[in-house]
């Protein structure tokens, strides 16, 4: 048994070959043109774990990496074929892909076949390395297989972000949605607006637990990524064939920006000069004023963002925009009248459409949370459907591309069990099996509409995750189940073989152990993973399928 996660399309073991293929000091690396980056990764990661030099060279002891037009035609650019039985082209191991990305995903499978110790940073002992003699043919179901990480509520230092990129790559996930700005912190350096990080990246204290909790952490919290940090993160992701999609949230979730630059807020309604970076959770009433100055300010922000992120998509948020200040503002009401808009919903749509045109003119595409459907959606915009399936269904039926990430199914900040020992329990119970049975494409969609589902992503909001260990606990092991949903061609949810997935997870837990992941054990949280006495917001019952 290969115990691969996510499950590949097909695995064949040939009866005529030895059961395993041995690797050793004579094992070389034969990287054909276009696979040089995969070769660097193999030498650095697998070479470090095994102690094998993987010197350059072809021949019967080689690991051969190459692009294949046949694989590209049959399985697409991210498809791969991995042969470890020594029977193909005079190589011990052949990894061929429809593109360099396909070769890379094949290399990830090769690493899994080597066993959990192949995930360590150095060899544990002198030993022989071998892999089962198999042929694996594989390809992803979805082109967008993502994880959104909120670094605004609790900042994750750069080293932690790089680690998560490695964890995504190990699970064949290829989109990292980087939630960089929110009410509680602005995390990206913008050189023309330095106070965004000088002021907006730090809050004086932090609510400990859910917003109903009486507890506070009185230590200032914050941090940001310099532009060189961002370049490093993007380059690191690129070598792992991961696209980093930045999110700059407008027009709501903007209190940190307004605290840094008060003129961005609704100054005729409140004294914006008195605002600080938000220290509690929930939806802030402080939203951007729809002025020309605000538009020019964020165009400047986005100009620097586009220089840093090559992603086709740029996420502009658009969610949970409280409209009370707009309703109370004489200036905003005059703006609505001037623009001949019906109401505040149409004003938000106008705001989103402006940036859709601005991004389109620069060869990029806008994506936002499903609230951007309210008041009319810009023609080229794509939707992250988070409030359930309905926003994604409406968008897909109207011809818009969609990423399915419904809160009720794949928000990994939601609790993993109903027990009282779950730390700071939030939301519905979403077990490993629940995530494994998540289906991104609603059956009600016609084939034409379903073609607009780019893929799916899991979202991680970090209000109650103070450090990387807490993030690990919420994300794993459920991200492994999500990765299989995103990658593998699974049957209908009720027909999925969760028993087999659990069996394969036994081996996968050992890989996570070797990677130092502080996952939730199958039997429940360890004593140091609990947070007794800290209030959460658990929701009873099964989540609605909306």
Coordinates of C-alpha atoms in Angstrom, one line a residue:
X1 CA 0.0 0.0 0.0
X2 CA 1.3 3.4 -0.9
X3 CA -0.7 5.4 1.7
X4 CA -0.6 8.6 -0.5
X5 CA -2.4 11.8 0.5
X6 CA -4.1 13.1 -1.5
X7 CA -5.1 9.9 -3.3
X8 CA -3.8 9.7 -6.9
X9 CA -5.8 8.8 -9.9
X10 CA -4.1 5.4 -10.3
X11 CA -1.3 3.3 -8.8
X12 CA 0.0 0.2 -10.5
X13 CA 2.5 -2.3 -9.1
X14 CA 4.1 -4.6 -11.8
X15 CA 4.4 -8.2 -10.8
X16 CA 7.6 -8.7 -12.8
X17 CA 9.7 -6.2 -10.9
X18 CA 11.3 -6.3 -7.5
X19 CA 8.9 -5.1 -4.8
X20 CA 11.1 -2.1 -4.0
X21 CA 13.6 0.2 -5.8
X22 CA 16.7 1.0 -3.7
X23 CA 18.4 4.4 -3.6
X24 CA 21.9 5.1 -2.4
X25 CA 25.2 7.0 -2.9
X26 CA 25.1 6.0 -6.6
X27 CA 21.7 7.6 -7.1
X28 CA 22.0 10.6 -9.4
X29 CA 19.7 13.4 -10.5
X30 CA 19.1 13.8 -14.3
X31 CA 17.1 17.1 -14.7
X32 CA 16.0 17.8 -18.2
X33 CA 15.4 21.3 -19.4
X34 CA 12.5 23.0 -17.6
X35 CA 12.8 20.9 -14.4
X36 CA 15.8 22.7 -12.9
X37 CA 13.7 24.2 -10.1
X38 CA 12.4 20.8 -9.1
X39 CA 15.9 19.4 -9.0
X40 CA 17.0 22.2 -6.6
X41 CA 14.0 21.4 -4.4
X42 CA 14.8 17.7 -4.4
X43 CA 18.4 18.2 -3.5
X44 CA 17.7 20.7 -0.8
X45 CA 14.7 19.0 0.9
X46 CA 15.0 15.2 0.1
X47 CA 18.8 15.4 -0.1
X48 CA 18.9 16.9 3.4
X49 CA 16.6 14.3 4.9
X50 CA 18.3 11.3 3.3
X51 CA 21.9 12.4 3.2
X52 CA 22.0 11.4 -0.5
X53 CA 24.0 13.8 -2.7
X54 CA 21.9 13.4 -5.8
X55 CA 24.8 14.3 -8.0
X56 CA 24.2 15.3 -11.7
X57 CA 24.1 12.3 -14.0
X58 CA 22.0 10.0 -16.2
X59 CA 21.9 6.2 -16.2
X60 CA 20.3 3.2 -14.4
X61 CA 20.7 4.7 -10.9
X62 CA 19.2 8.1 -11.7
X63 CA 16.1 10.0 -10.8
X64 CA 15.0 11.4 -14.1
X65 CA 13.0 14.6 -14.3
X66 CA 11.5 15.7 -17.6
X67 CA 8.5 17.4 -19.2
X68 CA 6.2 15.2 -21.3
X69 CA 3.9 16.3 -24.1
X70 CA 2.0 13.0 -23.6
X71 CA 1.3 13.7 -20.0
X72 CA 0.3 17.3 -20.8
X73 CA -2.1 16.0 -23.4
X74 CA -3.6 13.3 -21.3
X75 CA -3.5 14.9 -17.8
X76 CA -3.0 18.6 -18.2
X77 CA -0.1 20.9 -17.1
X78 CA -0.3 19.8 -13.5
X79 CA -0.5 16.1 -14.3
X80 CA 2.4 13.7 -13.7
X81 CA 3.5 10.1 -14.2
X82 CA 5.9 8.6 -11.6
X83 CA 7.6 5.3 -12.3
X84 CA 9.8 3.8 -9.6
X85 CA 10.3 0.3 -10.9
X86 CA 13.4 1.1 -13.0
X87 CA 11.8 -0.1 -16.2
X88 CA 11.5 3.3 -18.0
X89 CA 14.3 4.9 -20.0
X90 CA 17.2 3.4 -18.1
X91 CA 16.4 5.3 -14.9
X92 CA 15.7 4.0 -11.4
X93 CA 12.9 6.6 -11.0
X94 CA 11.2 8.6 -13.7
X95 CA 9.1 11.7 -12.8
X96 CA 7.5 13.4 -15.9
X97 CA 4.9 16.1 -15.9
X98 CA 2.8 18.1 -18.2
X99 CA 4.8 21.1 -17.0
X100 CA 7.3 21.9 -14.3
X101 CA 4.4 22.1 -11.9
X102 CA 3.4 18.5 -12.8
X103 CA 7.0 17.3 -12.2
X104 CA 7.0 19.1 -8.8
X105 CA 3.8 17.3 -7.7
X106 CA 5.3 14.1 -8.8
X107 CA 8.3 14.8 -6.7
X108 CA 6.0 15.4 -3.7
X109 CA 4.6 11.9 -4.3
X110 CA 8.1 10.5 -4.6
X111 CA 8.9 12.0 -1.2
X112 CA 5.8 10.4 0.4
X113 CA 6.9 7.0 -1.0
X114 CA 10.3 7.4 0.7
X115 CA 8.5 7.4 4.1
X116 CA 8.1 9.9 7.0
X117 CA 11.8 10.3 7.6
X118 CA 12.1 12.0 4.2
X119 CA 10.4 15.0 5.8
X120 CA 13.1 15.7 8.3
X121 CA 15.8 18.3 8.1
X122 CA 18.7 15.9 8.4
X123 CA 19.2 12.1 8.3
X124 CA 18.5 10.3 11.6
X125 CA 21.0 7.5 10.9
X126 CA 22.8 5.7 8.2
X127 CA 20.3 3.6 6.4
X128 CA 19.2 2.3 3.0
X129 CA 16.4 4.2 1.2
X130 CA 13.9 2.6 -1.0
X131 CA 10.5 3.1 -2.6
X132 CA 7.8 0.7 -3.6
X133 CA 8.2 -0.2 -7.3
X134 CA 5.0 1.4 -8.7
X135 CA 3.7 3.6 -11.5
X136 CA 1.5 6.5 -10.3
X137 CA -0.5 8.4 -12.8
X138 CA -2.2 11.5 -11.4
X139 CA -3.8 14.9 -12.1
X140 CA -5.7 17.5 -10.1
X141 CA -9.5 17.9 -10.2
X142 CA -9.3 21.7 -9.7
X143 CA -6.9 24.3 -10.9
X144 CA -7.5 26.5 -7.7
X145 CA -6.6 24.5 -4.6
X146 CA -6.1 27.1 -1.9
X147 CA -5.6 28.1 1.7
X148 CA -6.4 31.5 3.0
X149 CA -4.4 32.6 6.0
X150 CA -5.4 35.7 8.0
X151 CA -2.2 37.4 9.3
X152 CA -4.0 40.6 10.3
X153 CA -5.8 39.4 13.4
X154 CA -2.6 37.7 14.6
X155 CA 0.6 38.3 12.8
X156 CA 2.6 35.3 11.5
X157 CA 6.3 36.1 11.1
X158 CA 7.8 35.6 7.7
X159 CA 9.4 32.3 8.7
X160 CA 6.0 30.9 9.7
X161 CA 4.6 31.9 6.3
X162 CA 7.4 30.1 4.5
X163 CA 6.8 27.1 6.6
X164 CA 3.1 27.1 5.6
X165 CA 4.1 27.3 1.9
X166 CA 6.0 24.1 2.4
X167 CA 3.0 22.5 4.1
X168 CA 0.8 23.6 1.2
X169 CA 3.2 22.1 -1.3
X170 CA 3.4 18.9 0.6
X171 CA -0.4 18.6 0.1
X172 CA -0.4 19.6 -3.5
X173 CA -2.2 22.9 -2.8
X174 CA -1.3 25.7 -5.2
X175 CA -2.9 28.9 -4.1
X176 CA -2.0 30.9 -0.9
X177 CA -4.6 33.6 -0.3
X178 CA -2.7 36.2 1.8
X179 CA -5.1 38.2 4.0
X180 CA -2.8 41.2 4.6
X181 CA -5.1 44.0 5.9
X182 CA -8.0 44.3 8.3
X183 CA -9.3 46.3 11.2
X184 CA -6.8 44.7 13.6
X185 CA -3.7 45.3 11.6
X186 CA -2.1 46.3 8.3
X187 CA 0.7 43.9 7.4
X188 CA 2.4 45.0 4.2
X189 CA 4.9 47.9 3.7
X190 CA 3.6 50.6 1.3
X191 CA 6.4 53.0 0.7
X192 CA 4.3 56.0 -0.3
X193 CA 2.1 55.6 2.8
X194 CA 4.5 54.6 5.6
X195 CA 2.1 55.2 8.4
X196 CA 0.1 52.2 7.3
X197 CA 2.7 50.1 9.0
X198 CA 4.2 52.6 11.5
X199 CA 0.7 53.1 13.0
X200 CA -1.6 50.6 11.4
X201 CA 0.5 47.4 12.1
X202 CA 0.3 47.7 15.9
X203 CA -2.5 47.5 18.4
X204 CA -2.2 48.3 22.1
X205 CA -3.9 45.2 23.4
X206 CA -5.8 42.2 22.1
X207 CA -9.0 40.4 23.1
X208 CA -8.2 37.0 24.4
X209 CA -10.8 34.5 23.1
X210 CA -14.1 35.4 21.5
X211 CA -15.2 39.0 21.7
X212 CA -17.6 38.0 24.5
X213 CA -14.7 37.0 26.6
X214 CA -13.8 39.3 29.5
X215 CA -10.1 38.5 29.1
X216 CA -7.5 40.7 27.4
X217 CA -3.9 40.3 26.5
X218 CA -2.4 43.7 27.4
X219 CA 0.8 43.2 25.4
X220 CA 1.0 45.2 22.2
X221 CA 0.6 43.0 19.2
X222 CA 1.7 43.5 15.6
X223 CA 4.2 43.3 12.9
X224 CA 4.4 43.6 9.1
X225 CA 6.3 42.3 6.1
X226 CA 8.7 44.6 4.3
X227 CA 8.6 44.6 0.6
X228 CA 11.7 42.5 0.5
X229 CA 10.0 40.0 2.8
X230 CA 7.1 39.9 0.3
X231 CA 9.5 39.3 -2.6
X232 CA 11.1 36.5 -0.7
X233 CA 7.7 34.9 0.1
X234 CA 6.5 35.2 -3.5
X235 CA 9.8 33.7 -4.8
X236 CA 9.6 30.9 -2.3
X237 CA 6.1 30.1 -3.3
X238 CA 6.9 30.3 -7.0
X239 CA 9.6 27.7 -6.7
X240 CA 6.9 25.5 -5.1
X241 CA 4.4 26.3 -7.9
X242 CA 2.1 28.1 -5.5
X243 CA 0.5 31.4 -6.5
X244 CA 0.2 34.0 -3.8
X245 CA -3.0 36.0 -4.1
X246 CA -2.8 39.2 -2.0
X247 CA -5.9 40.6 -0.3
X248 CA -6.2 44.4 0.4
X249 CA -9.6 44.7 2.0
X250 CA -11.9 47.6 1.0
X251 CA -14.2 49.4 1.7
X252 CA -14.9 47.7 5.1
X253 CA -12.4 46.0 7.4
X254 CA -10.3 49.2 7.1
X255 CA -10.0 50.6 10.7
X256 CA -6.3 50.1 10.8
X257 CA -5.8 52.1 7.6
X258 CA -8.1 54.9 8.9
X259 CA -6.2 55.0 12.2
X260 CA -3.1 55.6 10.2
X261 CA -4.6 58.1 7.8
X262 CA -7.8 59.6 9.3
X263 CA -8.8 61.4 6.1
X264 CA -9.7 58.0 4.7
X265 CA -12.7 57.7 7.0
X266 CA -16.1 59.4 7.3
X267 CA -14.9 62.6 9.0
X268 CA -18.3 64.3 9.1
X269 CA -19.7 61.5 11.2
X270 CA -17.0 60.7 13.7
X271 CA -13.7 62.1 14.8
X272 CA -11.4 59.8 12.8
X273 CA -8.3 61.3 14.4
X274 CA -9.3 59.5 17.7
X275 CA -9.4 56.0 16.1
X276 CA -6.8 53.4 16.9
X277 CA -6.1 50.0 15.4
X278 CA -9.0 47.8 16.5
X279 CA -8.3 45.6 19.5
X280 CA -11.5 43.5 19.6
X281 CA -13.1 41.2 17.1
X282 CA -16.3 41.5 15.1
X283 CA -17.2 44.0 12.4
X284 CA -15.9 47.5 12.7
X285 CA -18.3 50.3 11.9
X286 CA -15.4 52.4 10.6
X287 CA -15.3 52.1 6.8
X288 CA -13.7 54.0 4.0
X289 CA -15.3 57.2 2.7
X290 CA -16.1 57.0 -1.0
X291 CA -14.1 60.0 -2.0
X292 CA -11.7 60.6 -4.8
X293 CA -8.9 60.9 -2.3
X294 CA -9.7 57.4 -1.0
X295 CA -9.6 56.1 -4.6
X296 CA -6.3 57.7 -5.3
X297 CA -4.8 56.5 -2.0
X298 CA -5.8 52.8 -2.7
X299 CA -4.7 53.0 -6.3
X300 CA -1.3 54.0 -4.9
X301 CA -1.4 51.0 -2.6
X302 CA -2.3 48.7 -5.3
X303 CA 0.4 50.0 -7.7
X304 CA 2.9 48.8 -5.1
X305 CA 1.0 45.5 -4.5
X306 CA 1.1 44.8 -8.3
X307 CA 4.8 45.3 -8.4
X308 CA 5.2 42.7 -5.6
X309 CA 2.7 40.0 -6.6
X310 CA 2.6 38.6 -10.2
X311 CA -0.7 36.8 -9.5
X312 CA -3.4 37.4 -12.1
X313 CA -6.0 37.7 -9.3
X314 CA -5.9 40.5 -6.7
X315 CA -8.4 40.1 -3.8
X316 CA -10.1 43.3 -2.6
X317 CA -12.3 41.9 0.1
X318 CA -15.6 43.7 -0.2
X319 CA -17.1 41.8 2.7
X320 CA -19.0 42.9 5.9
X321 CA -19.0 46.6 5.0
X322 CA -21.1 48.2 7.7
X323 CA -23.1 51.0 6.0
X324 CA -24.3 53.0 9.1
X325 CA -21.7 55.7 8.7
X326 CA -22.5 56.0 5.0
X327 CA -26.2 56.4 5.9
X328 CA -25.4 59.1 8.5
X329 CA -22.9 61.0 6.3
X330 CA -24.1 64.1 4.4
X331 CA -21.0 63.9 2.2
X332 CA -21.7 60.2 1.4
X333 CA -25.3 60.9 0.6
X334 CA -24.3 63.7 -1.7
X335 CA -21.9 61.3 -3.4
X336 CA -24.7 58.8 -3.9
X337 CA -26.8 61.5 -5.5
X338 CA -24.0 62.8 -7.6
X339 CA -23.3 59.3 -8.9
X340 CA -27.0 58.6 -9.5
X341 CA -27.0 55.5 -7.3
X342 CA -30.0 54.0 -5.6
X343 CA -28.5 53.3 -2.2
X344 CA -25.5 52.3 -0.2
X345 CA -25.4 48.8 -1.7
X346 CA -25.0 50.4 -5.1
X347 CA -22.3 52.7 -3.7
X348 CA -20.3 49.6 -2.6
X349 CA -20.8 48.2 -6.0
X350 CA -19.5 51.4 -7.5
X351 CA -16.5 51.2 -5.3
X352 CA -15.8 47.6 -6.3
X353 CA -16.4 48.3 -10.0
X354 CA -13.9 51.2 -9.9
X355 CA -11.1 48.8 -8.8
X356 CA -12.3 46.1 -11.2
X357 CA -11.7 48.5 -14.1
X358 CA -8.4 49.7 -12.6
X359 CA -7.1 46.2 -12.2
X360 CA -8.4 45.1 -15.7
X361 CA -6.6 48.0 -17.3
X362 CA -3.4 46.6 -15.8
X363 CA -3.9 43.1 -17.0
X364 CA -5.1 41.7 -13.6
X365 CA -8.4 40.4 -12.3
X366 CA -10.4 41.4 -9.3
X367 CA -11.7 38.7 -6.9
X368 CA -13.8 39.5 -3.8
X369 CA -16.0 37.9 -1.1
X370 CA -19.5 37.2 -2.2
X371 CA -20.9 40.5 -0.9
X372 CA -19.5 42.1 -4.0
X373 CA -22.6 40.6 -5.7
X374 CA -24.8 43.1 -3.8
X375 CA -25.7 46.1 -6.0
X376 CA -24.4 44.5 -9.1
X377 CA -21.1 42.8 -9.9
X378 CA -18.4 44.0 -12.2
X379 CA -18.4 41.9 -15.4
X380 CA -14.8 40.5 -15.1
X381 CA -14.8 40.0 -11.3
X382 CA -14.6 36.6 -9.7
X383 CA -16.2 35.6 -6.4
X384 CA -15.0 33.8 -3.2
X385 CA -18.2 32.3 -2.0
X386 CA -17.9 32.3 1.8
X387 CA -21.4 32.7 3.2
X388 CA -22.5 29.4 1.8
X389 CA -23.0 28.0 -1.7
X390 CA -25.6 30.5 -2.8
X391 CA -23.3 33.4 -3.7
X392 CA -21.2 31.1 -5.8
X393 CA -24.2 29.6 -7.5
X394 CA -25.6 33.0 -8.4
X395 CA -22.2 34.2 -9.6
X396 CA -21.5 31.0 -11.7
X397 CA -25.0 31.1 -13.2
X398 CA -24.3 34.7 -14.2
X399 CA -21.0 33.7 -15.9
X400 CA -18.6 34.8 -13.2
X401 CA -15.7 32.6 -12.0
X402 CA -16.0 31.3 -8.5
X403 CA -13.8 29.8 -5.7
X404 CA -16.0 27.8 -3.3
X405 CA -15.0 28.3 0.4
X406 CA -18.3 28.2 2.3
X407 CA -18.0 29.1 6.0
X408 CA -20.2 26.2 7.1
X409 CA -17.9 23.6 5.5
X410 CA -14.3 24.7 5.2
X411 CA -13.6 27.5 7.7
X412 CA -10.8 25.8 9.7
X413 CA -11.2 28.2 12.6
X414 CA -14.4 26.3 13.4
X415 CA -14.1 23.7 16.1
X416 CA -13.2 20.1 15.4
X417 CA -15.3 18.4 18.1
X418 CA -18.1 19.2 20.5
X419 CA -16.1 18.5 23.6
X420 CA -15.5 21.1 26.3
X421 CA -11.7 20.7 26.0
X422 CA -11.6 22.2 22.4
X423 CA -9.6 25.4 22.7
X424 CA -11.6 28.6 22.3
X425 CA -14.4 26.8 20.3
X426 CA -15.7 28.8 17.4
X427 CA -18.6 27.9 15.1
X428 CA -19.9 24.6 13.9
X429 CA -18.3 21.2 14.6
X430 CA -16.3 20.3 11.5
X431 CA -14.6 17.0 11.9
X432 CA -12.0 15.4 9.7
X433 CA -14.7 13.3 8.1
X434 CA -16.9 16.4 7.6
X435 CA -14.2 18.1 5.6
X436 CA -13.5 14.9 3.7
X437 CA -17.1 14.9 2.6
X438 CA -17.2 18.5 1.5
X439 CA -18.2 18.9 -2.2
X440 CA -17.1 22.1 -3.9
X441 CA -19.4 21.9 -6.9
X442 CA -23.1 22.2 -6.0
X443 CA -25.1 19.5 -7.9
X444 CA -27.7 22.1 -8.9
X445 CA -25.3 23.8 -11.2
X446 CA -25.6 23.1 -14.9
X447 CA -22.4 21.9 -16.6
X448 CA -22.0 25.3 -18.2
X449 CA -22.2 27.1 -14.8
X450 CA -20.1 24.4 -13.0
X451 CA -17.3 25.2 -15.5
X452 CA -17.0 28.6 -13.7
X453 CA -16.0 26.9 -10.5
X454 CA -12.2 27.5 -10.6
X455 CA -11.8 25.4 -7.5
X456 CA -11.9 25.6 -3.7
X457 CA -10.0 26.8 -0.7
X458 CA -10.1 26.5 3.0
X459 CA -10.0 29.7 5.1
X460 CA -8.3 30.3 8.4
X461 CA -9.3 33.3 10.4
X462 CA -6.9 33.9 13.3
X463 CA -8.9 35.8 15.9
X464 CA -8.4 33.1 18.5
X465 CA -5.0 31.8 17.2
X466 CA -2.3 33.6 19.0
X467 CA 0.7 31.7 17.6
X468 CA 1.7 29.2 15.0
X469 CA 1.0 26.2 17.2
X470 CA -2.7 27.3 17.5
X471 CA -2.9 27.7 13.8
X472 CA -1.4 24.2 13.3
X473 CA -4.0 22.8 15.7
X474 CA -6.9 24.3 13.8
X475 CA -5.6 23.6 10.3
X476 CA -4.3 20.0 10.7
X477 CA -5.2 17.3 10.1
X478 CA -8.2 18.7 8.3
X479 CA -6.1 20.4 5.6
X480 CA -5.1 16.9 4.5
X481 CA -8.7 15.9 4.0
X482 CA -9.4 19.2 2.2
X483 CA -6.4 18.7 -0.1
X484 CA -7.8 15.3 -1.2
X485 CA -11.1 17.0 -1.9
X486 CA -9.4 19.7 -4.0
X487 CA -7.0 17.3 -5.8
X488 CA -8.6 13.9 -6.2
X489 CA -11.5 12.8 -8.3
X490 CA -13.7 11.6 -5.5
X491 CA -17.1 10.1 -5.7
X492 CA -20.2 11.8 -4.2
X493 CA -19.8 12.8 -0.6
X494 CA -21.8 9.9 0.9
X495 CA -19.9 7.4 -1.2
X496 CA -16.4 8.5 -0.2
X497 CA -14.3 5.8 1.6
X498 CA -13.4 7.7 4.7
X499 CA -12.3 4.4 6.3
X500 CA -9.5 4.2 3.7
X501 CA -8.6 7.8 4.2
X502 CA -8.3 7.3 7.9
X503 CA -6.0 4.3 7.2
X504 CA -3.8 6.4 5.0
X505 CA -3.8 9.2 7.6
X506 CA -2.0 6.8 10.0
X507 CA 1.0 7.1 7.7
X508 CA 0.4 10.8 7.1
X509 CA 0.4 11.7 10.8
X510 CA 4.0 10.4 10.9
X511 CA 4.8 12.8 8.1
X512 CA 3.2 15.7 10.0
X513 CA 5.2 14.6 13.1
X514 CA 8.5 14.8 11.1
X515 CA 7.5 18.2 9.8
X516 CA 6.9 19.4 13.4
X517 CA 3.2 20.1 12.8
X518 CA 1.2 20.6 16.1
X519 CA -2.0 19.0 14.8
X520 CA -5.0 18.0 16.7
X521 CA -4.6 14.2 17.6
X522 CA -7.4 11.9 16.5
X523 CA -8.2 11.3 20.2
X524 CA -8.6 15.0 21.1
X525 CA -6.4 17.9 22.2
X526 CA -3.3 17.3 24.3
X527 CA -3.3 19.0 27.7
X528 CA -1.2 21.9 26.5
X529 CA -3.4 22.4 23.4
X530 CA -6.5 23.2 25.5
X531 CA -7.5 26.7 26.7
X532 CA -9.7 26.1 29.8
X533 CA -11.8 29.1 30.9
X534 CA -11.4 31.1 27.7
X535 CA -14.7 31.8 26.0
X536 CA -15.4 30.9 22.4
X537 CA -18.6 31.0 20.3
X538 CA -19.7 27.4 19.6
X539 CA -22.8 26.9 17.4
X540 CA -24.8 23.8 18.1
X541 CA -26.3 21.5 15.4
X542 CA -25.4 20.6 11.9
X543 CA -24.3 23.6 9.7
X544 CA -26.9 24.6 7.1
X545 CA -26.3 23.6 3.6
X546 CA -27.0 27.1 2.2

